PDB file of C-alpha atoms in Angstrom:
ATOM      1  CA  UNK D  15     -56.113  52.598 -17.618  1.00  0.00           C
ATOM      2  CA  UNK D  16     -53.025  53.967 -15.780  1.00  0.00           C
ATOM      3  CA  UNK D  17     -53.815  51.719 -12.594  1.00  0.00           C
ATOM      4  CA  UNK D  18     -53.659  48.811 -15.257  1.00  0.00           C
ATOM      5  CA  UNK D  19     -50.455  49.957 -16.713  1.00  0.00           C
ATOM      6  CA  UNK D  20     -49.173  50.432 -13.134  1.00  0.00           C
ATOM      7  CA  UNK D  21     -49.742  46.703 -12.031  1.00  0.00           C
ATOM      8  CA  UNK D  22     -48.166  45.593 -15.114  1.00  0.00           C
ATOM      9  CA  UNK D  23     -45.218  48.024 -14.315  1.00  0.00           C
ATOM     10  CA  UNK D  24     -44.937  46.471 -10.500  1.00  0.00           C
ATOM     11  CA  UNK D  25     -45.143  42.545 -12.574  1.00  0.00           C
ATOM     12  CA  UNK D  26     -42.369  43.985 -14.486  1.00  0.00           C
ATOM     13  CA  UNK D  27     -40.487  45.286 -11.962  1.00  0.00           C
ATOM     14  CA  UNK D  28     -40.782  42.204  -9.840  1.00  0.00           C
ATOM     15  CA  UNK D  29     -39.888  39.935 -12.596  1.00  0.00           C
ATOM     16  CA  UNK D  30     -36.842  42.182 -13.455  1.00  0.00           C
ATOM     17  CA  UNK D  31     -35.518  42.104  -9.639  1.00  0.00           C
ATOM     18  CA  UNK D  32     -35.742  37.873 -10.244  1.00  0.00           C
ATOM     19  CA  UNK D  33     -33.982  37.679 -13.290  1.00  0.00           C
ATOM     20  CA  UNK D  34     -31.261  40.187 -11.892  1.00  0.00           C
ATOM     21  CA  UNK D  35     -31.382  37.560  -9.086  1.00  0.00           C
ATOM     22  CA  UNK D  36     -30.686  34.804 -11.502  1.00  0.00           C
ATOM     23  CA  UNK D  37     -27.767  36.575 -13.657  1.00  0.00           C
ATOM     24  CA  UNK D  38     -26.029  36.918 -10.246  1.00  0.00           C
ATOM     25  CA  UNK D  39     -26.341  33.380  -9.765  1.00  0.00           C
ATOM     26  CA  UNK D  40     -25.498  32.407 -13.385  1.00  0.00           C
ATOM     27  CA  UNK D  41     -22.447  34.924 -13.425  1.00  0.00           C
ATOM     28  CA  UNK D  42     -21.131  32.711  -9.902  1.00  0.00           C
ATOM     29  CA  UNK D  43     -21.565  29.360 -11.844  1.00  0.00           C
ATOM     30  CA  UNK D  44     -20.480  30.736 -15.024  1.00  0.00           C
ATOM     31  CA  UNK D  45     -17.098  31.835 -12.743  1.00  0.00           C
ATOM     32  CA  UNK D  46     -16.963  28.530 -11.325  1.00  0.00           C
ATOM     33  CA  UNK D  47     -16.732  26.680 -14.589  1.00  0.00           C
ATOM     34  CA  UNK D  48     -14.450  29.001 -15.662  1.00  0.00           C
ATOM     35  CA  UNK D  49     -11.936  27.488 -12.487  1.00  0.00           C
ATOM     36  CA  UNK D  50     -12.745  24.187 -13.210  1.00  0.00           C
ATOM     37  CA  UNK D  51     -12.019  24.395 -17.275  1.00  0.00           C
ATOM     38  CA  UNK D  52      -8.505  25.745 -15.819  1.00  0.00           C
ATOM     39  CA  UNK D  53      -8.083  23.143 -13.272  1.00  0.00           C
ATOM     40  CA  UNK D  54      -8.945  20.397 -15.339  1.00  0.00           C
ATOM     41  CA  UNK D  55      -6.425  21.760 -18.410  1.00  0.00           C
ATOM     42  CA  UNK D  56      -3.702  22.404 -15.882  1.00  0.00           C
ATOM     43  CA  UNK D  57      -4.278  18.390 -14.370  1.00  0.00           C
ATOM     44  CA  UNK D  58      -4.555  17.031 -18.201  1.00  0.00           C
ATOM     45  CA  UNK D  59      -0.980  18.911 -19.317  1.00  0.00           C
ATOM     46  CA  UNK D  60       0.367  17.036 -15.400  1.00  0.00           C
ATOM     47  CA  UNK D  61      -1.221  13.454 -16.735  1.00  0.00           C
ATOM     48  CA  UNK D  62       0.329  14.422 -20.375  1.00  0.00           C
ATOM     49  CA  UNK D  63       3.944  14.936 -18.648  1.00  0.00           C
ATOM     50  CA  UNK D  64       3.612  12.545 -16.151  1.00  0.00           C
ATOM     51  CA  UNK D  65       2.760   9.864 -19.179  1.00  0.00           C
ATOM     52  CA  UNK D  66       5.950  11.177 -20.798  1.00  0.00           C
ATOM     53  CA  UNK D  67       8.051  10.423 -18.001  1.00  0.00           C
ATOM     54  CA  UNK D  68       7.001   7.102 -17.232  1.00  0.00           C
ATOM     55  CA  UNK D  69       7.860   6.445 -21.487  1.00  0.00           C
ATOM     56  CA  UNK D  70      10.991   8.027 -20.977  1.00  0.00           C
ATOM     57  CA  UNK D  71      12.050   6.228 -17.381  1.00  0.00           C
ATOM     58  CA  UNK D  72      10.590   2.715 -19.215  1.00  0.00           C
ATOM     59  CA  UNK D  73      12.890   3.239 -21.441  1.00  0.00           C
ATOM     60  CA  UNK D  74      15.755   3.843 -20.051  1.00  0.00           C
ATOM     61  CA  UNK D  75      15.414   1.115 -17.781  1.00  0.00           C
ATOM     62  CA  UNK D  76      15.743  -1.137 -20.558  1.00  0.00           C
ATOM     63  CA  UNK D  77      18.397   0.233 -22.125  1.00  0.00           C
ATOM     64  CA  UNK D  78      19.971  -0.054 -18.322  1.00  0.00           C
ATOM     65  CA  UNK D  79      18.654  -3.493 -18.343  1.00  0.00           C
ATOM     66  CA  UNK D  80      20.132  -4.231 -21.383  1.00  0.00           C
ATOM     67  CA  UNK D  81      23.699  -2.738 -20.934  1.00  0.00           C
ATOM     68  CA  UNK D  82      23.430  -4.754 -17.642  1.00  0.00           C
ATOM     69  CA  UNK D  83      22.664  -7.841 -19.530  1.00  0.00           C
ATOM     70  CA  UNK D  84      25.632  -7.554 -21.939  1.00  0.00           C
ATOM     71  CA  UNK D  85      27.614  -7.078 -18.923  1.00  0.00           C
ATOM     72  CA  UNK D  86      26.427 -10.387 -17.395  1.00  0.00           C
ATOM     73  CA  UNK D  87      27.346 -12.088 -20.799  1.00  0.00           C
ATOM     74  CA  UNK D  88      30.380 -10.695 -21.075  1.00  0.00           C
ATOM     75  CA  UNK D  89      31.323 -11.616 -17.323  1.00  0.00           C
ATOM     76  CA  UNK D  90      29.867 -15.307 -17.258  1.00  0.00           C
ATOM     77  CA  UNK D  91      32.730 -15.405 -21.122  1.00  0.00           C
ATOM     78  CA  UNK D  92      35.240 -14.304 -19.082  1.00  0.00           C
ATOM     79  CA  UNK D  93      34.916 -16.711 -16.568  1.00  0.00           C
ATOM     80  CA  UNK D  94      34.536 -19.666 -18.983  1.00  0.00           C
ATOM     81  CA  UNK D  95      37.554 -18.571 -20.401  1.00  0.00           C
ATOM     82  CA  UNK D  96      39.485 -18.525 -17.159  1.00  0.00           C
ATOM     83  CA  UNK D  97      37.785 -21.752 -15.917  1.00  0.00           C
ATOM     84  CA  UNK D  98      36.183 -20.557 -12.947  1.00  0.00           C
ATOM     85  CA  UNK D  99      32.697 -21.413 -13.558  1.00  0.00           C
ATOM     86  CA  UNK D 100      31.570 -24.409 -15.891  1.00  0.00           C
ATOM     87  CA  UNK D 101      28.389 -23.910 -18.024  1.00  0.00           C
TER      88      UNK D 101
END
């Protein structure tokens, strides 16, 4: 009976060296994913600012556009006022 209960023991012991095996290589992917959750956050808050910039940089370019328009008007009056140009 004890030389059956040893082979079972060696199965055991066998099987626990493999899944010791395993947990090492789960704890390496488990570490991995851990760096790429914190790369992909830290690239999602760059796209999130970098979308905010481009809003804020369209926008001011057409209020620049727009203050340069007004100044176009307001040149092209002049003008007809002084009788330089004829439009």
């Amino acid at each position: 009976m004890d030389r059956r209960f040893d082979g079972i023991d060696n199965r055991l012991d066998v099987m626990d060296e493999r899944f010791d095996g395993i947990d090492k290589r789960l704890d390496k992917v488990d570490h991995r994913l851990d760096i790429l959750e914190y790369k992909q956050e830290r690239t999602s808050k760059k796209l999130d600012d970098l979308q905010i910039d481009v809003k804020i940089l369209e926008r001011d370019m057409k209020r620049d556009l727009h203050k340069l328009q007004d100044g176009m008007d307001t040149l092209i009056e002049l003008m007809k006022i002084h009788k330089i140009v004829h439009i």
